[in-house]
CSV table of C-alpha atoms in Angstrom, one decimal:
chain,number,residue,atom,x,y,z
U,6,MET,CA,-1.3,3.5,60.3
U,7,GLU,CA,-1.8,6.6,59.9
U,8,LYS,CA,1.3,8.2,61.9
U,9,ARG,CA,-0.1,11.8,64.3
U,10,ILE,CA,2.6,14.9,64.2
U,11,SER,CA,1.1,16.3,67.3
U,12,MET,CA,0.8,20.2,66.7
U,13,HIS,CA,3.1,21.6,69.3
U,14,LEU,CA,5.9,20.0,67.2
U,15,ILE,CA,4.3,20.9,63.5
U,16,LEU,CA,4.3,24.4,65.2
U,17,CYS,CA,8.4,24.3,66.5
U,18,LEU,CA,8.9,21.4,63.5
U,19,LEU,CA,7.8,26.3,61.5
U,20,MET,CA,9.8,27.7,63.5
U,21,SER,CA,12.8,25.4,62.7
U,22,PHE,CA,12.5,25.3,59.8
U,23,SER,CA,12.2,29.9,59.5
U,24,ILE,CA,15.2,30.8,61.4
U,25,ALA,CA,17.1,27.7,58.8
U,26,CYS,CA,15.8,29.6,56.3
U,27,LYS,CA,17.2,32.7,57.3
U,28,LYS,CA,20.6,32.2,58.1
U,29,SER,CA,21.7,28.8,54.7
U,30,GLU,CA,24.6,31.0,52.1
U,31,PRO,CA,23.6,29.0,48.5
U,32,LEU,CA,25.6,26.6,47.3
U,33,ILE,CA,29.4,27.0,45.0
U,34,ASN,CA,29.9,24.8,42.3
U,35,GLU,CA,33.1,23.5,41.3
U,36,ASP,CA,33.9,26.8,39.4
U,37,ASN,CA,33.7,28.9,42.1
U,38,LYS,CA,30.5,30.2,40.8
U,39,GLU,CA,27.3,31.0,42.7
U,40,ILE,CA,24.6,27.9,42.3
U,41,PRO,CA,20.7,29.1,41.7
U,42,ALA,CA,18.8,28.8,44.5
U,43,GLN,CA,15.1,29.2,45.7
U,44,PRO,CA,15.0,27.9,48.6
U,45,GLU,CA,12.0,25.2,49.9
U,46,GLN,CA,10.8,23.8,52.9
U,47,PRO,CA,9.0,20.5,52.9
U,48,THR,CA,4.5,21.1,53.6
U,49,THR,CA,3.5,18.5,56.9
U,50,PRO,CA,4.2,15.8,56.5
U,51,THR,CA,2.4,12.6,55.1
U,52,THR,CA,2.0,8.9,55.3
U,53,PRO,CA,2.5,8.0,52.1
U,54,THR,CA,1.2,3.5,50.1
U,55,THR,CA,2.3,0.5,50.5
U,56,PRO,CA,5.2,0.3,49.5
U,57,VAL,CA,5.5,-1.1,45.4
U,58,ASN,CA,9.1,-2.8,46.1
U,59,PRO,CA,9.2,-4.8,49.6
U,60,THR,CA,12.5,-3.8,50.6
U,61,GLU,CA,11.9,0.4,50.4
U,62,PRO,CA,10.8,1.7,54.2
U,63,ASP,CA,8.0,0.9,56.1
U,64,ALA,CA,4.3,2.3,55.3
U,65,ASP,CA,4.0,4.3,57.5
U,66,ALA,CA,7.7,6.1,57.2
U,67,THR,CA,7.3,10.1,57.4
U,68,VAL,CA,6.9,11.7,53.8
U,69,TYR,CA,8.4,15.3,53.6
U,70,GLU,CA,7.3,16.7,50.6
U,71,PHE,CA,9.7,19.1,48.3
U,72,GLY,CA,9.3,21.2,45.3
U,73,ARG,CA,7.4,23.8,43.6
U,74,GLY,CA,7.6,21.6,39.8
U,75,SER,CA,10.1,23.9,38.1
U,76,GLY,CA,13.5,26.8,39.1
U,77,SER,CA,16.2,25.0,41.3
U,78,LEU,CA,15.8,22.9,44.6
U,79,ASP,CA,17.9,22.3,47.6
U,80,ILE,CA,16.9,20.1,50.3
U,81,ASP,CA,19.6,20.2,53.4
U,82,GLY,CA,18.2,18.1,56.0
U,83,ASN,CA,19.9,20.8,58.1
U,84,THR,CA,16.7,23.2,58.0
U,85,PHE,CA,14.7,20.0,59.5
U,86,THR,CA,14.4,17.2,61.6
U,87,LEU,CA,14.4,14.0,59.1
U,88,ALA,CA,12.2,11.1,61.6
U,89,SER,CA,14.1,7.5,61.4
U,90,LYS,CA,12.1,6.5,58.9
U,91,ALA,CA,11.3,8.8,56.3
U,92,ILE,CA,10.9,9.8,52.4
U,93,ILE,CA,11.8,12.2,50.6
U,94,LYS,CA,8.8,13.5,47.5
U,95,ILE,CA,10.1,16.4,44.7
U,96,LYS,CA,7.2,17.0,43.4
U,97,SER,CA,6.9,16.6,39.3
U,98,GLY,CA,8.7,19.1,37.0
U,99,THR,CA,10.7,20.3,35.6
U,100,TYR,CA,14.1,21.4,37.0
U,101,THR,CA,17.3,23.5,36.5
U,102,THR,CA,19.4,21.8,39.5
U,103,ILE,CA,18.6,20.4,42.0
U,104,ASN,CA,20.9,19.9,45.4
U,105,ILE,CA,20.8,17.5,48.2
U,106,VAL,CA,23.3,18.6,52.4
U,107,ASN,CA,23.1,17.6,54.8
U,108,ILE,CA,21.1,14.1,54.7
U,109,LYS,CA,21.6,11.1,57.4
U,110,GLY,CA,19.5,7.6,57.5
U,111,THR,CA,20.9,4.4,59.2
U,112,GLU,CA,21.9,1.3,57.0
U,113,SER,CA,18.3,-0.2,58.6
U,114,ASN,CA,16.5,3.0,57.3
U,115,PRO,CA,17.8,5.3,55.0
U,116,VAL,CA,16.7,7.8,53.1
U,117,TYR,CA,14.1,7.7,50.6
U,118,VAL,CA,14.2,10.4,48.1
U,119,LYS,CA,12.2,9.9,45.7
U,120,ASN,CA,9.8,11.0,42.9
U,121,ASP,CA,6.5,12.8,42.6
U,122,GLY,CA,5.4,12.0,40.0
U,123,GLN,CA,8.2,12.5,36.1
U,124,VAL,CA,11.0,15.1,37.5
U,125,THR,CA,13.2,15.8,34.9
U,126,ILE,CA,16.3,18.2,36.2
U,127,THR,CA,18.4,20.1,33.6
U,128,GLN,CA,21.8,20.8,34.8
U,129,GLY,CA,22.4,18.3,36.9
U,130,MET,CA,22.7,17.4,41.1
U,131,VAL,CA,24.9,18.4,43.7
U,132,THR,CA,25.0,16.1,46.5
U,133,ASP,CA,27.2,16.9,49.7
U,134,ASN,CA,27.8,15.0,52.7
U,135,ILE,CA,25.0,11.6,52.2
U,136,THR,CA,25.1,9.2,54.3
U,137,ASN,CA,22.2,6.2,53.8
U,138,VAL,CA,20.1,8.1,50.5
U,139,VAL,CA,18.5,6.5,48.2
U,140,ILE,CA,18.0,8.2,45.3
U,141,ALA,CA,15.7,6.4,43.1
U,142,GLY,CA,12.8,7.3,40.2
U,143,ASP,CA,10.5,4.3,41.5
U,144,ASN,CA,8.0,5.9,43.5
U,145,ASN,CA,5.0,5.7,40.6
U,146,PRO,CA,4.4,2.2,39.5
U,147,ASN,CA,3.8,3.3,35.8
U,148,ILE,CA,6.6,5.7,34.8
U,149,THR,CA,10.0,3.6,35.3
U,150,TYR,CA,12.3,6.3,35.5
U,151,GLY,CA,11.3,8.7,37.6
U,152,PHE,CA,14.1,11.9,37.5
U,153,LYS,CA,15.3,12.9,34.4
U,154,PHE,CA,19.3,13.8,32.6
U,155,GLU,CA,18.7,15.2,29.9
U,156,ASN,CA,20.9,17.6,27.6
U,157,ILE,CA,23.4,18.6,30.4
U,158,SER,CA,26.2,20.7,28.9
U,159,TYR,CA,28.3,19.2,32.1
U,160,ARG,CA,28.0,16.3,35.0
U,161,ALA,CA,24.9,14.2,35.7
U,162,ILE,CA,25.6,14.2,39.5
U,163,GLN,CA,28.1,14.9,40.9
U,164,PHE,CA,29.4,13.8,44.1
U,165,ASN,CA,30.9,16.9,46.9
U,166,GLY,CA,31.9,15.2,51.0
U,167,LYS,CA,31.3,12.5,51.9
U,168,MET,CA,28.4,10.0,50.7
U,169,ASN,CA,27.7,6.1,52.2
U,170,GLY,CA,25.1,4.2,52.2
U,171,VAL,CA,25.0,6.2,48.8
U,172,THR,CA,21.5,4.2,46.0
U,173,LEU,CA,21.3,5.3,42.4
U,174,LYS,CA,17.9,3.9,40.6
U,175,ASN,CA,14.9,4.3,38.0
U,176,LEU,CA,17.7,6.9,37.4
U,177,SER,CA,17.6,7.9,33.1
U,178,PHE,CA,20.3,9.7,31.5
U,179,LYS,CA,20.0,10.9,27.9
U,180,ASN,CA,23.1,13.9,26.3
U,181,VAL,CA,25.3,14.2,28.7
U,182,ASN,CA,29.0,16.1,28.0
U,183,ASP,CA,31.0,15.3,31.0
U,184,TYR,CA,31.2,12.8,33.6
U,185,VAL,CA,27.4,11.0,33.6
U,186,ILE,CA,28.3,10.0,37.1
U,187,SER,CA,31.3,11.3,39.1
U,188,SER,CA,33.1,12.2,42.7
U,189,LYS,CA,34.6,15.6,43.6
U,190,GLY,CA,37.0,15.4,47.7
U,191,ASN,CA,36.2,11.6,47.4
U,192,SER,CA,38.5,10.5,45.6
U,193,GLU,CA,41.0,12.5,46.7
U,194,THR,CA,40.2,11.9,50.5
U,195,PRO,CA,43.0,9.6,51.9
U,196,TYR,CA,42.4,6.3,53.6
U,197,THR,CA,44.3,5.4,56.7
U,198,GLY,CA,42.0,2.0,57.5
U,199,SER,CA,39.3,3.2,59.7
U,200,ALA,CA,35.4,3.3,58.1
U,201,ASP,CA,35.2,7.5,57.9
U,202,SER,CA,37.6,7.7,55.5
U,203,ARG,CA,36.4,5.6,52.4
U,204,VAL,CA,33.2,6.0,50.3
U,205,GLU,CA,31.0,2.5,50.9
U,206,ARG,CA,28.2,0.4,50.6
U,207,PHE,CA,27.3,2.6,46.0
U,208,LYS,CA,24.9,1.1,44.2
U,209,ILE,CA,23.2,2.5,40.4
U,210,LEU,CA,20.2,0.1,40.0
U,211,ASN,CA,17.9,0.2,37.4
U,212,CYS,CA,19.4,3.4,35.7
U,213,SER,CA,19.8,4.2,31.5
U,214,PHE,CA,22.7,5.5,30.2
U,215,ASP,CA,21.8,6.5,26.5
U,216,ASP,CA,24.7,8.9,24.5
U,217,ALA,CA,25.8,9.1,28.8
U,218,GLY,CA,29.7,10.1,29.8
U,219,GLN,CA,31.7,8.1,31.5
U,220,ILE,CA,31.0,7.1,35.3
U,221,SER,CA,34.2,7.6,37.2
U,222,LEU,CA,35.1,7.7,40.3
U,223,GLY,CA,37.3,6.3,42.7
U,224,GLY,CA,41.0,7.5,43.1
U,225,ASN,CA,44.7,5.8,43.7
U,226,LEU,CA,46.6,3.6,45.1
U,227,SER,CA,51.0,3.4,44.2
U,228,LYS,CA,52.9,1.5,46.0
U,229,GLU,CA,55.7,5.0,44.4
U,230,SER,CA,54.1,8.4,45.5
U,231,GLY,CA,52.8,6.3,48.1
U,232,GLN,CA,49.1,7.1,47.4
U,233,ASP,CA,46.0,5.4,48.9
U,234,SER,CA,43.3,7.6,48.8
U,235,GLY,CA,39.3,7.7,46.9
U,236,PHE,CA,39.2,4.1,48.7
U,237,PHE,CA,35.3,2.7,47.8
U,238,LYS,CA,34.9,-0.6,48.7
U,239,ASP,CA,31.6,-3.5,48.3
U,240,VAL,CA,30.6,-1.4,44.9
U,241,GLU,CA,27.5,-2.2,43.0
U,242,ILE,CA,26.5,-2.4,39.5
U,243,ALA,CA,23.2,-3.7,38.1
U,244,TYR,CA,20.4,-4.6,36.2
U,245,ASN,CA,21.1,-1.0,33.8
U,246,GLU,CA,22.1,0.1,30.4
U,247,PHE,CA,24.1,1.8,28.3
U,248,LYS,CA,23.9,2.9,24.8
U,249,ASN,CA,24.7,5.4,21.8
U,250,THR,CA,27.9,6.7,23.3
U,251,ASN,CA,31.5,6.9,21.8
U,252,VAL,CA,32.6,8.0,25.1
U,253,GLY,CA,35.3,5.5,26.0
U,254,SER,CA,35.5,3.9,29.2
U,255,LEU,CA,31.4,4.0,30.5
U,256,CYS,CA,32.4,3.4,34.4
U,257,SER,CA,35.8,3.3,36.2
U,258,PHE,CA,36.5,2.9,39.7
U,259,THR,CA,40.2,3.2,40.1
U,260,ASN,CA,40.0,2.0,44.1
U,261,VAL,CA,37.7,-0.7,45.3
U,262,GLN,CA,37.8,-3.8,46.7
U,263,ASP,CA,34.6,-5.9,45.7
U,264,TYR,CA,32.5,-5.1,43.7
U,265,HIS,CA,29.8,-6.8,42.0
U,266,ILE,CA,29.4,-5.5,37.9
U,267,HIS,CA,26.8,-7.9,36.7
U,268,HIS,CA,22.7,-8.5,34.4
U,269,ASN,CA,23.9,-5.2,33.4
U,270,THR,CA,23.6,-4.4,28.9
U,271,VAL,CA,25.7,-2.5,26.6
U,272,ASN,CA,24.7,-2.4,22.9
U,273,ASN,CA,26.4,0.7,20.2
U,274,VAL,CA,28.9,2.0,21.9
U,275,ASN,CA,32.5,3.6,20.4
U,276,PRO,CA,32.3,3.2,17.2
U,277,SER,CA,35.1,5.4,16.4
U,278,ASN,CA,36.4,5.3,20.4
U,279,ASN,CA,40.1,3.5,19.3
U,280,SER,CA,41.4,4.4,22.6
U,281,HIS,CA,42.1,0.6,24.7
U,282,ASN,CA,39.0,0.7,26.4
U,283,GLY,CA,37.7,-0.7,28.8
U,284,ILE,CA,33.6,-1.5,29.2
U,285,PHE,CA,34.3,-1.1,32.9
U,286,SER,CA,37.1,-0.8,33.7
U,287,MET,CA,38.4,-1.4,37.7
U,288,GLN,CA,41.3,-1.4,39.7
U,289,GLY,CA,40.6,-3.4,42.4
U,290,ASN,CA,38.9,-7.5,43.5
U,291,GLY,CA,35.2,-8.6,42.8
U,292,THR,CA,33.0,-9.9,39.7
U,293,PHE,CA,31.6,-9.6,36.9
U,294,HIS,CA,29.0,-11.8,35.0
U,295,ASP,CA,26.1,-12.0,34.0
U,296,ASN,CA,26.3,-9.2,31.6
U,297,LYS,CA,25.8,-8.4,27.8
U,298,LEU,CA,27.2,-7.0,25.9
U,299,THR,CA,26.6,-6.4,21.5
U,300,ASN,CA,28.5,-4.1,19.2
U,301,TYR,CA,31.2,-2.5,20.6
U,302,GLN,CA,34.7,-1.3,20.6
U,303,GLY,CA,37.0,-1.9,23.4
U,304,ASN,CA,37.2,-5.1,26.2
U,305,ALA,CA,34.3,-5.4,28.3
U,306,ILE,CA,35.8,-5.6,31.4
U,307,ARG,CA,39.5,-5.0,32.0
U,308,MET,CA,39.9,-6.2,35.4
U,309,TRP,CA,43.3,-5.0,36.7
U,310,LEU,CA,43.7,-7.1,40.1
U,311,TYR,CA,44.7,-6.7,43.3
U,312,SER,CA,43.1,-7.2,46.6
U,313,ARG,CA,43.5,-5.8,50.0
U,314,GLY,CA,45.7,-6.7,53.2
U,315,THR,CA,47.3,-10.0,53.2
U,316,THR,CA,45.3,-12.1,52.2
U,317,LYS,CA,44.9,-12.7,48.2
U,318,ALA,CA,41.0,-12.3,46.9
U,319,THR,CA,39.6,-13.7,43.7
U,320,VAL,CA,38.2,-12.6,41.2
U,321,GLU,CA,35.8,-14.1,39.1
U,322,ILE,CA,34.6,-13.2,35.9
U,323,TYR,CA,31.5,-15.9,34.8
U,324,ASN,CA,28.1,-15.7,32.5
U,325,ASN,CA,28.3,-13.1,30.0
U,326,VAL,CA,27.9,-12.5,26.9
U,327,CYS,CA,30.2,-10.1,24.5
U,328,TYR,CA,29.1,-10.0,20.9
U,329,ASN,CA,30.7,-8.3,17.8
U,330,THR,CA,33.4,-6.1,18.9
U,331,ARG,CA,35.8,-3.9,16.2
U,332,LYS,CA,38.2,-3.8,18.8
U,333,TYR,CA,39.4,-6.4,21.2
U,334,GLY,CA,39.0,-9.8,22.9
U,335,ALA,CA,36.7,-10.1,25.2
U,336,PHE,CA,38.0,-9.7,28.8
U,337,GLU,CA,41.6,-8.3,30.6
U,338,LEU,CA,43.3,-9.2,33.6
U,339,GLN,CA,45.8,-7.5,34.2
U,340,MET,CA,48.2,-6.5,37.0
U,341,PHE,CA,51.0,-3.5,37.9
U,342,ASP,CA,53.2,-3.7,40.4
U,343,ARG,CA,52.5,-0.2,41.6
U,344,ASN,CA,49.9,-1.5,43.0
U,345,ILE,CA,51.3,-4.3,45.9
U,346,VAL,CA,51.9,-2.1,48.8
U,347,PRO,CA,53.3,-4.2,51.5
U,348,GLY,CA,51.2,-4.3,54.1
U,349,LYS,CA,47.8,-2.6,52.2
U,350,SER,CA,47.9,-4.5,48.9
U,351,THR,CA,48.7,-8.4,47.1
U,352,TYR,CA,48.5,-10.1,44.1
U,353,ALA,CA,44.4,-11.5,43.3
U,354,ASP,CA,43.6,-14.5,42.0
U,355,ALA,CA,41.2,-15.2,38.7
U,356,LYS,CA,38.4,-17.5,37.2
U,357,VAL,CA,37.3,-17.1,33.9
U,358,TYR,CA,33.7,-19.7,32.4
U,359,ASN,CA,30.8,-20.1,31.1
U,360,ASN,CA,30.7,-16.3,29.3
U,361,THR,CA,30.9,-16.7,26.1
U,362,ALA,CA,32.2,-14.8,23.4
U,363,GLY,CA,32.0,-14.3,19.5
U,364,GLN,CA,32.9,-11.9,16.1
U,365,MET,CA,35.5,-10.6,18.0
U,366,ASN,CA,38.2,-7.6,16.2
U,367,THR,CA,36.7,-7.2,13.3
U,368,ASN,CA,39.3,-4.6,12.6
U,369,LYS,CA,42.3,-7.9,12.2
U,370,ASP,CA,44.3,-5.2,14.4
U,371,TRP,CA,44.7,-6.8,17.6
U,372,HIS,CA,43.8,-9.6,18.5
U,373,GLY,CA,40.1,-11.1,19.3
U,374,GLN,CA,40.1,-13.9,21.6
U,375,MET,CA,38.8,-14.5,24.6
U,376,LEU,CA,41.4,-13.5,27.4
U,377,ASP,CA,43.9,-10.9,27.0
U,378,LEU,CA,45.8,-12.6,30.0
U,379,TYR,CA,49.1,-10.5,31.0
U,380,ASN,CA,51.2,-11.2,34.8
U,381,THR,CA,48.5,-10.6,36.9
U,382,GLY,CA,50.5,-12.4,40.5
U,383,GLY,CA,48.1,-14.6,41.1
U,384,THR,CA,46.5,-18.3,39.2
U,385,LEU,CA,43.9,-18.6,36.8
U,386,GLU,CA,41.4,-21.4,36.4
U,387,TYR,CA,39.7,-20.8,32.5
U,388,TYR,CA,36.8,-23.9,32.0
U,389,ASN,CA,33.8,-23.9,30.1
U,390,ASN,CA,33.5,-21.1,27.6
U,391,LEU,CA,32.9,-21.3,24.3
U,392,GLY,CA,34.2,-18.7,21.1
U,393,PHE,CA,33.7,-18.4,17.8
U,394,ASP,CA,33.9,-14.9,15.7
U,395,LEU,CA,37.9,-15.2,16.6
U,396,TYR,CA,40.2,-13.6,15.1
U,397,SER,CA,44.1,-14.1,15.3
U,398,SER,CA,46.9,-12.8,13.4
U,399,ASP,CA,49.7,-14.6,15.8
U,400,SER,CA,50.6,-18.9,15.5
U,401,ASN,CA,52.3,-18.2,18.8
U,402,ARG,CA,48.8,-17.3,20.1
U,403,PRO,CA,46.5,-20.1,18.6
U,404,VAL,CA,42.2,-19.0,19.0
U,405,SER,CA,41.9,-22.9,19.8
U,406,ASN,CA,42.3,-22.0,23.1
U,407,MET,CA,41.4,-18.6,23.0
U,408,ILE,CA,43.5,-16.9,25.8
U,409,ASN,CA,46.0,-14.1,24.1
U,410,ASN,CA,48.7,-15.0,26.9
U,411,MET,CA,51.4,-12.3,27.3
U,412,SER,CA,52.1,-13.6,30.6
U,413,ASP,CA,53.5,-15.5,32.7
U,414,THR,CA,50.2,-16.7,35.3
U,415,LYS,CA,50.3,-20.0,35.9
U,416,ILE,CA,46.3,-21.6,34.8
U,417,ILE,CA,45.9,-24.4,37.5
U,418,VAL,CA,42.6,-25.2,35.8
U,419,GLU,CA,42.1,-25.2,31.5
U,420,SER,CA,38.8,-28.0,30.2
U,421,ASN,CA,35.8,-27.9,29.0
U,422,ASN,CA,36.4,-24.6,26.7
U,423,LYS,CA,35.4,-24.8,23.3
U,424,TYR,CA,35.7,-23.0,20.2
U,425,VAL,CA,33.5,-24.2,17.0
U,426,SER,CA,31.3,-22.3,14.1
U,427,ARG,CA,28.5,-19.9,15.1
U,428,ASP,CA,26.6,-22.4,13.9
U,429,ASN,CA,27.4,-25.2,16.8
U,430,ALA,CA,28.1,-22.5,19.0
U,431,VAL,CA,24.8,-20.0,19.5
U,432,ASN,CA,21.1,-21.1,18.2
U,433,ASN,CA,20.5,-17.6,16.8
U,434,ILE,CA,22.9,-13.5,17.1
U,435,THR,CA,19.7,-11.8,19.2
U,436,ASP,CA,19.5,-13.1,21.9
U,437,LEU,CA,22.6,-15.9,21.8
U,438,SER,CA,22.4,-18.7,24.2
U,439,SER,CA,24.3,-21.7,24.6
U,440,LYS,CA,23.6,-24.6,22.0
U,441,ILE,CA,26.1,-26.7,23.4
U,442,ASN,CA,25.0,-27.5,27.5
U,443,GLY,CA,26.7,-26.4,30.4
U,444,ILE,CA,29.3,-24.5,28.0
U,445,GLY,CA,29.3,-21.3,27.6
U,446,ALA,CA,26.5,-18.6,29.5
U,447,SER,CA,23.2,-19.0,29.6
U,448,ILE,CA,21.6,-15.2,29.9
U,449,LYS,CA,19.3,-13.6,28.2
């Protein structure tokens, strides 16, 4: 049913738009330079078509249309009043910058920022003070990535101020020279124990990263400095594609609770980068599963694990495929005493199971096994893993159990792990599906 808005309300909205526009100030970037802007106001709200994705807002959500198809676009929630169910649509075209500020939805009814046709950004997007906002390039069924960030000389997306409940979805990033997604200010915000002092429910879904910089988010938890800042809770990184970059670590969160990294693909990464990289580098606790990484350098994930509070959490690594690394094994588990803060954090237990790893550390300058295991302070369950063409230069660390064990971590379960020849391990090196029922990963 079409949503009707009274003429009186429209006139009031237009008057408030005009007044607010006169009071708006230019946005300033982190180098204290003015960001060019062409202030815009939404056209008369309209009714959207039925959403393609059933998780999208109801059909009676109000649509606000922004943009002229070029220049710099500002969308400032202080200059207009959003309906309780709202979609902001950006007109197709090529924009230098898009700035989204002061937009607040609710957890049950987030504000959607969508493309209306293909939208390309050439200098970057900046947000400030946004809560429960979904930035999604999935408005048109024939366009996979409705927001394209291309040939960005600095940073593609920078979050300033509050950013709770933010989802990035169906965006593509190509040739980004600096951080592809970063947060200024949030990484320095002290965590006081309240929800308002942390970032919650941050998601990156269905995005493409091609020759792009690092996703760099998070802060620090340190017993020595007493610092607890930039704390993220409930992070999801899923169904993304990463390729053709030499940046090192592709995704880094340095103070996070309950992350979920799953169903991502990684290929042709770090052809000449020789740092000890974690393709995903995570400090805290969470899960890593159903990811496929091929032709890369570094651990698929470096889990530096600890639990929030006084009860141990369990981190899990399962159903991943890792194939053909120049350097390092598939996964790393490690704990640092600096992250164990009495009353705030404790150790974590770990499970590593049903993973497939083959042709690790072709450089043969480090152990290339299933797991690089350091002291964790907790226990390890390790089972149903499948390996082939692994490498160890130390007879005291045999390939047979596929653990490069440099720890006194207690392994409480160790069973059904198979190290066999490639021909007996996987059907082929394209899908890398296991030949052994119940052993290794089942990811396609």
